[in-house]
Amino acid sequence: EVQLVESGGGLVQPGGSLRLSCAASGFTVSSNYMSWIRQAPGKGLEWISLIYSGGSTYYADSVKGRFTISRDNYKNTLYLQMNSLRPEDTAVYYCAREPALDYWGQGTLVNVSS
Amino acid sequence: DIQMTQSPSSLSASVGDRVTITCRASQTITNYLNWYQQKPGKAPTILIHTTFNLQSGVPSRFSGSGSGTDFTLTIRNLQPEDSATYYCQQSYTSPWTFGQGTRVEVK
């Protein structure tokens, strides 16, 4: 059974950093491409980053230069390193398997506030 | 970036009704259009990928159509459990982009 479990969210001050993890089971992260998507409170969905099986990465303009997507093939885990966090980054962050985002994690809440 | 525009933003319909949600892309996305359902407090789940392909386990009352820039999600024989917000998403070119969502209320 395919499962994705995010962790690492929490309260952080503006300018701070967090690293989100997405532990996968039932499939191999390195053989698929994977995305991070976020949803601000009461708002719609925003795609923010993608990593292809070959390792190429892509980012939304809103996070480019601040966020880094990566994976650990041995741990079968996807990561999102978030630096220089802003209040507008407050959201539930989801990881999802591609193509077509066919499996999603339960989400982890990131709250950027002083 | 490709802009995705959904309409309507919300609708209310009765059990058994047929409901149609449209999604328009700002440029052609061929058939790289996916539909998701999200219930309050839950992660989205995929309903349809690449325009008309029903995801395994999704009821057949859901269907998708379209090509190029104009797409449609149809729900036939609307059920109470279909109350949710529906999003379209293009996966034609990065950055992936979502529509703003359509909230469906089942009366």
mmCIF file of N, CA, C and O in Angstrom, chain B residues 3-12 18-25 33-35 65 69-75 84-89 98-104:
data_model
loop_
_atom_site.group_PDB
_atom_site.id
_atom_site.type_symbol
_atom_site.label_atom_id
_atom_site.label_comp_id
_atom_site.label_asym_id
_atom_site.label_seq_id
_atom_site.Cartn_x
_atom_site.Cartn_y
_atom_site.Cartn_z
ATOM 1 N N GLN B 3 -2.226 30.140 -16.417
ATOM 2 C CA GLN B 3 -3.296 30.430 -15.462
ATOM 3 C C GLN B 3 -4.467 29.474 -15.705
ATOM 4 O O GLN B 3 -4.862 29.238 -16.852
ATOM 5 N N MET B 4 -5.008 28.960 -14.616
ATOM 6 C CA MET B 4 -6.154 28.055 -14.684
ATOM 7 C C MET B 4 -7.342 28.732 -14.028
ATOM 8 O O MET B 4 -7.258 29.157 -12.869
ATOM 9 N N THR B 5 -8.424 28.845 -14.764
ATOM 10 C CA THR B 5 -9.612 29.545 -14.267
ATOM 11 C C THR B 5 -10.785 28.574 -14.215
ATOM 12 O O THR B 5 -11.185 28.017 -15.247
ATOM 13 N N GLN B 6 -11.311 28.373 -13.028
ATOM 14 C CA GLN B 6 -12.453 27.487 -12.838
ATOM 15 C C GLN B 6 -13.732 28.291 -12.695
ATOM 16 O O GLN B 6 -13.723 29.407 -12.162
ATOM 17 N N SER B 7 -14.817 27.701 -13.133
ATOM 18 C CA SER B 7 -16.133 28.288 -12.893
ATOM 19 C C SER B 7 -17.168 27.185 -12.759
ATOM 20 O O SER B 7 -17.043 26.131 -13.399
ATOM 21 N N PRO B 8 -18.188 27.394 -11.896
ATOM 22 C CA PRO B 8 -18.307 28.542 -10.994
ATOM 23 C C PRO B 8 -17.370 28.383 -9.798
ATOM 24 O O PRO B 8 -16.722 27.344 -9.651
ATOM 25 N N SER B 9 -17.308 29.382 -8.932
ATOM 26 C CA SER B 9 -16.499 29.269 -7.719
ATOM 27 C C SER B 9 -17.233 28.449 -6.654
ATOM 28 O O SER B 9 -16.583 27.854 -5.785
ATOM 29 N N SER B 10 -18.531 28.422 -6.735
ATOM 30 C CA SER B 10 -19.321 27.576 -5.846
ATOM 31 C C SER B 10 -20.663 27.271 -6.490
ATOM 32 O O SER B 10 -21.109 28.004 -7.385
ATOM 33 N N LEU B 11 -21.262 26.176 -6.055
ATOM 34 C CA LEU B 11 -22.582 25.810 -6.542
ATOM 35 C C LEU B 11 -23.282 24.967 -5.501
ATOM 36 O O LEU B 11 -22.633 24.328 -4.656
ATOM 37 N N SER B 12 -24.594 24.970 -5.587
ATOM 38 C CA SER B 12 -25.411 24.151 -4.717
ATOM 39 C C SER B 12 -26.359 23.346 -5.594
ATOM 40 O O SER B 12 -26.988 23.910 -6.504
ATOM 41 N N ARG B 18 -27.150 16.573 -11.994
ATOM 42 C CA ARG B 18 -25.929 16.544 -12.801
ATOM 43 C C ARG B 18 -25.260 17.906 -12.650
ATOM 44 O O ARG B 18 -25.907 18.945 -12.818
ATOM 45 N N VAL B 19 -23.974 17.872 -12.340
ATOM 46 C CA VAL B 19 -23.219 19.095 -12.068
ATOM 47 C C VAL B 19 -22.038 19.164 -13.028
ATOM 48 O O VAL B 19 -21.370 18.157 -13.283
ATOM 49 N N THR B 20 -21.774 20.370 -13.532
ATOM 50 C CA THR B 20 -20.647 20.567 -14.443
ATOM 51 C C THR B 20 -19.769 21.703 -13.939
ATOM 52 O O THR B 20 -20.270 22.790 -13.601
ATOM 53 N N ILE B 21 -18.483 21.442 -13.868
ATOM 54 C CA ILE B 21 -17.484 22.438 -13.483
ATOM 55 C C ILE B 21 -16.542 22.609 -14.669
ATOM 56 O O ILE B 21 -16.096 21.616 -15.265
ATOM 57 N N THR B 22 -16.252 23.844 -15.022
ATOM 58 C CA THR B 22 -15.366 24.086 -16.144
ATOM 59 C C THR B 22 -14.029 24.654 -15.684
ATOM 60 O O THR B 22 -13.936 25.309 -14.639
ATOM 61 N N CYS B 23 -13.039 24.402 -16.488
ATOM 62 C CA CYS B 23 -11.677 24.847 -16.199
ATOM 63 C C CYS B 23 -11.070 25.322 -17.515
ATOM 64 O O CYS B 23 -11.086 24.577 -18.506
ATOM 65 N N ARG B 24 -10.563 26.525 -17.516
ATOM 66 C CA ARG B 24 -9.970 27.089 -18.730
ATOM 67 C C ARG B 24 -8.510 27.438 -18.469
ATOM 68 O O ARG B 24 -8.193 28.108 -17.483
ATOM 69 N N ALA B 25 -7.659 27.000 -19.380
ATOM 70 C CA ALA B 25 -6.234 27.316 -19.297
ATOM 71 C C ALA B 25 -5.914 28.533 -20.158
ATOM 72 O O ALA B 25 -6.538 28.753 -21.196
ATOM 73 N N LEU B 33 -4.477 17.668 -17.965
ATOM 74 C CA LEU B 33 -5.387 18.297 -17.025
ATOM 75 C C LEU B 33 -5.895 17.254 -16.048
ATOM 76 O O LEU B 33 -6.384 16.195 -16.466
ATOM 77 N N ASN B 34 -5.753 17.549 -14.767
ATOM 78 C CA ASN B 34 -6.159 16.629 -13.708
ATOM 79 C C ASN B 34 -7.201 17.296 -12.815
ATOM 80 O O ASN B 34 -7.218 18.524 -12.684
ATOM 81 N N TRP B 35 -8.035 16.482 -12.209
ATOM 82 C CA TRP B 35 -9.075 16.968 -11.291
ATOM 83 C C TRP B 35 -8.905 16.307 -9.923
ATOM 84 O O TRP B 35 -8.664 15.096 -9.838
ATOM 85 N N SER B 65 -13.769 15.746 -19.572
ATOM 86 C CA SER B 65 -13.663 15.902 -21.016
ATOM 87 C C SER B 65 -12.934 17.200 -21.321
ATOM 88 O O SER B 65 -12.687 18.018 -20.423
ATOM 89 N N THR B 69 -7.540 24.072 -24.281
ATOM 90 C CA THR B 69 -7.656 25.053 -23.206
ATOM 91 C C THR B 69 -8.932 24.917 -22.378
ATOM 92 O O THR B 69 -9.038 25.541 -21.310
ATOM 93 N N ASP B 70 -9.897 24.148 -22.838
ATOM 94 C CA ASP B 70 -11.194 24.088 -22.166
ATOM 95 C C ASP B 70 -11.526 22.667 -21.734
ATOM 96 O O ASP B 70 -11.516 21.743 -22.559
ATOM 97 N N PHE B 71 -11.849 22.547 -20.442
ATOM 98 C CA PHE B 71 -12.046 21.239 -19.841
ATOM 99 C C PHE B 71 -13.273 21.270 -18.936
ATOM 100 O O PHE B 71 -13.659 22.329 -18.420
ATOM 101 N N THR B 72 -13.828 20.073 -18.720
ATOM 102 C CA THR B 72 -15.037 19.956 -17.918
ATOM 103 C C THR B 72 -14.967 18.746 -17.011
ATOM 104 O O THR B 72 -14.525 17.670 -17.430
ATOM 105 N N LEU B 73 -15.406 18.949 -15.782
ATOM 106 C CA LEU B 73 -15.651 17.839 -14.853
ATOM 107 C C LEU B 73 -17.160 17.739 -14.690
ATOM 108 O O LEU B 73 -17.813 18.749 -14.375
ATOM 109 N N THR B 74 -17.688 16.548 -14.897
ATOM 110 C CA THR B 74 -19.123 16.313 -14.737
ATOM 111 C C THR B 74 -19.356 15.295 -13.640
ATOM 112 O O THR B 74 -18.666 14.270 -13.590
ATOM 113 N N ILE B 75 -20.280 15.606 -12.778
ATOM 114 C CA ILE B 75 -20.707 14.658 -11.751
ATOM 115 C C ILE B 75 -22.178 14.359 -12.024
ATOM 116 O O ILE B 75 -23.030 15.252 -11.978
ATOM 117 N N ALA B 84 -17.770 18.876 -1.438
ATOM 118 C CA ALA B 84 -16.316 19.032 -1.386
ATOM 119 C C ALA B 84 -15.934 20.227 -2.246
ATOM 120 O O ALA B 84 -16.779 20.848 -2.894
ATOM 121 N N THR B 85 -14.634 20.531 -2.227
ATOM 122 C CA THR B 85 -14.082 21.506 -3.161
ATOM 123 C C THR B 85 -13.310 20.756 -4.231
ATOM 124 O O THR B 85 -12.556 19.822 -3.921
ATOM 125 N N TYR B 86 -13.492 21.161 -5.470
ATOM 126 C CA TYR B 86 -12.879 20.499 -6.613
ATOM 127 C C TYR B 86 -11.876 21.453 -7.275
ATOM 128 O O TYR B 86 -12.167 22.637 -7.468
ATOM 129 N N TYR B 87 -10.711 20.907 -7.583
ATOM 130 C CA TYR B 87 -9.650 21.694 -8.205
ATOM 131 C C TYR B 87 -9.208 21.051 -9.515
ATOM 132 O O TYR B 87 -9.035 19.825 -9.580
ATOM 133 N N CYS B 88 -8.998 21.872 -10.526
ATOM 134 C CA CYS B 88 -8.301 21.391 -11.708
ATOM 135 C C CYS B 88 -6.829 21.777 -11.585
ATOM 136 O O CYS B 88 -6.473 22.688 -10.816
ATOM 137 N N GLN B 89 -5.975 21.095 -12.325
ATOM 138 C CA GLN B 89 -4.536 21.334 -12.278
ATOM 139 C C GLN B 89 -3.920 20.959 -13.614
ATOM 140 O O GLN B 89 -4.248 19.908 -14.176
ATOM 141 N N PHE B 98 -2.881 25.309 -10.344
ATOM 142 C CA PHE B 98 -4.214 24.850 -9.993
ATOM 143 C C PHE B 98 -5.235 25.937 -10.291
ATOM 144 O O PHE B 98 -4.929 27.139 -10.231
ATOM 145 N N GLY B 99 -6.454 25.512 -10.557
ATOM 146 C CA GLY B 99 -7.559 26.446 -10.534
ATOM 147 C C GLY B 99 -7.839 26.878 -9.104
ATOM 148 O O GLY B 99 -7.316 26.286 -8.156
ATOM 149 N N GLN B 100 -8.682 27.860 -8.956
ATOM 150 C CA GLN B 100 -8.942 28.421 -7.629
ATOM 151 C C GLN B 100 -9.903 27.567 -6.805
ATOM 152 O O GLN B 100 -10.074 27.823 -5.606
ATOM 153 N N GLY B 101 -10.496 26.583 -7.423
ATOM 154 C CA GLY B 101 -11.390 25.679 -6.709
ATOM 155 C C GLY B 101 -12.862 25.993 -6.926
ATOM 156 O O GLY B 101 -13.247 27.154 -7.130
ATOM 157 N N THR B 102 -13.667 24.945 -6.885
ATOM 158 C CA THR B 102 -15.127 25.064 -6.957
ATOM 159 C C THR B 102 -15.715 24.325 -5.779
ATOM 160 O O THR B 102 -15.504 23.120 -5.631
ATOM 161 N N ARG B 103 -16.423 25.055 -4.937
ATOM 162 C CA ARG B 103 -17.039 24.431 -3.777
ATOM 163 C C ARG B 103 -18.418 23.925 -4.164
ATOM 164 O O ARG B 103 -19.256 24.687 -4.642
ATOM 165 N N VAL B 104 -18.651 22.632 -3.951
ATOM 166 C CA VAL B 104 -19.920 21.998 -4.282
ATOM 167 C C VAL B 104 -20.651 21.648 -2.995
ATOM 168 O O VAL B 104 -20.123 20.920 -2.141
#
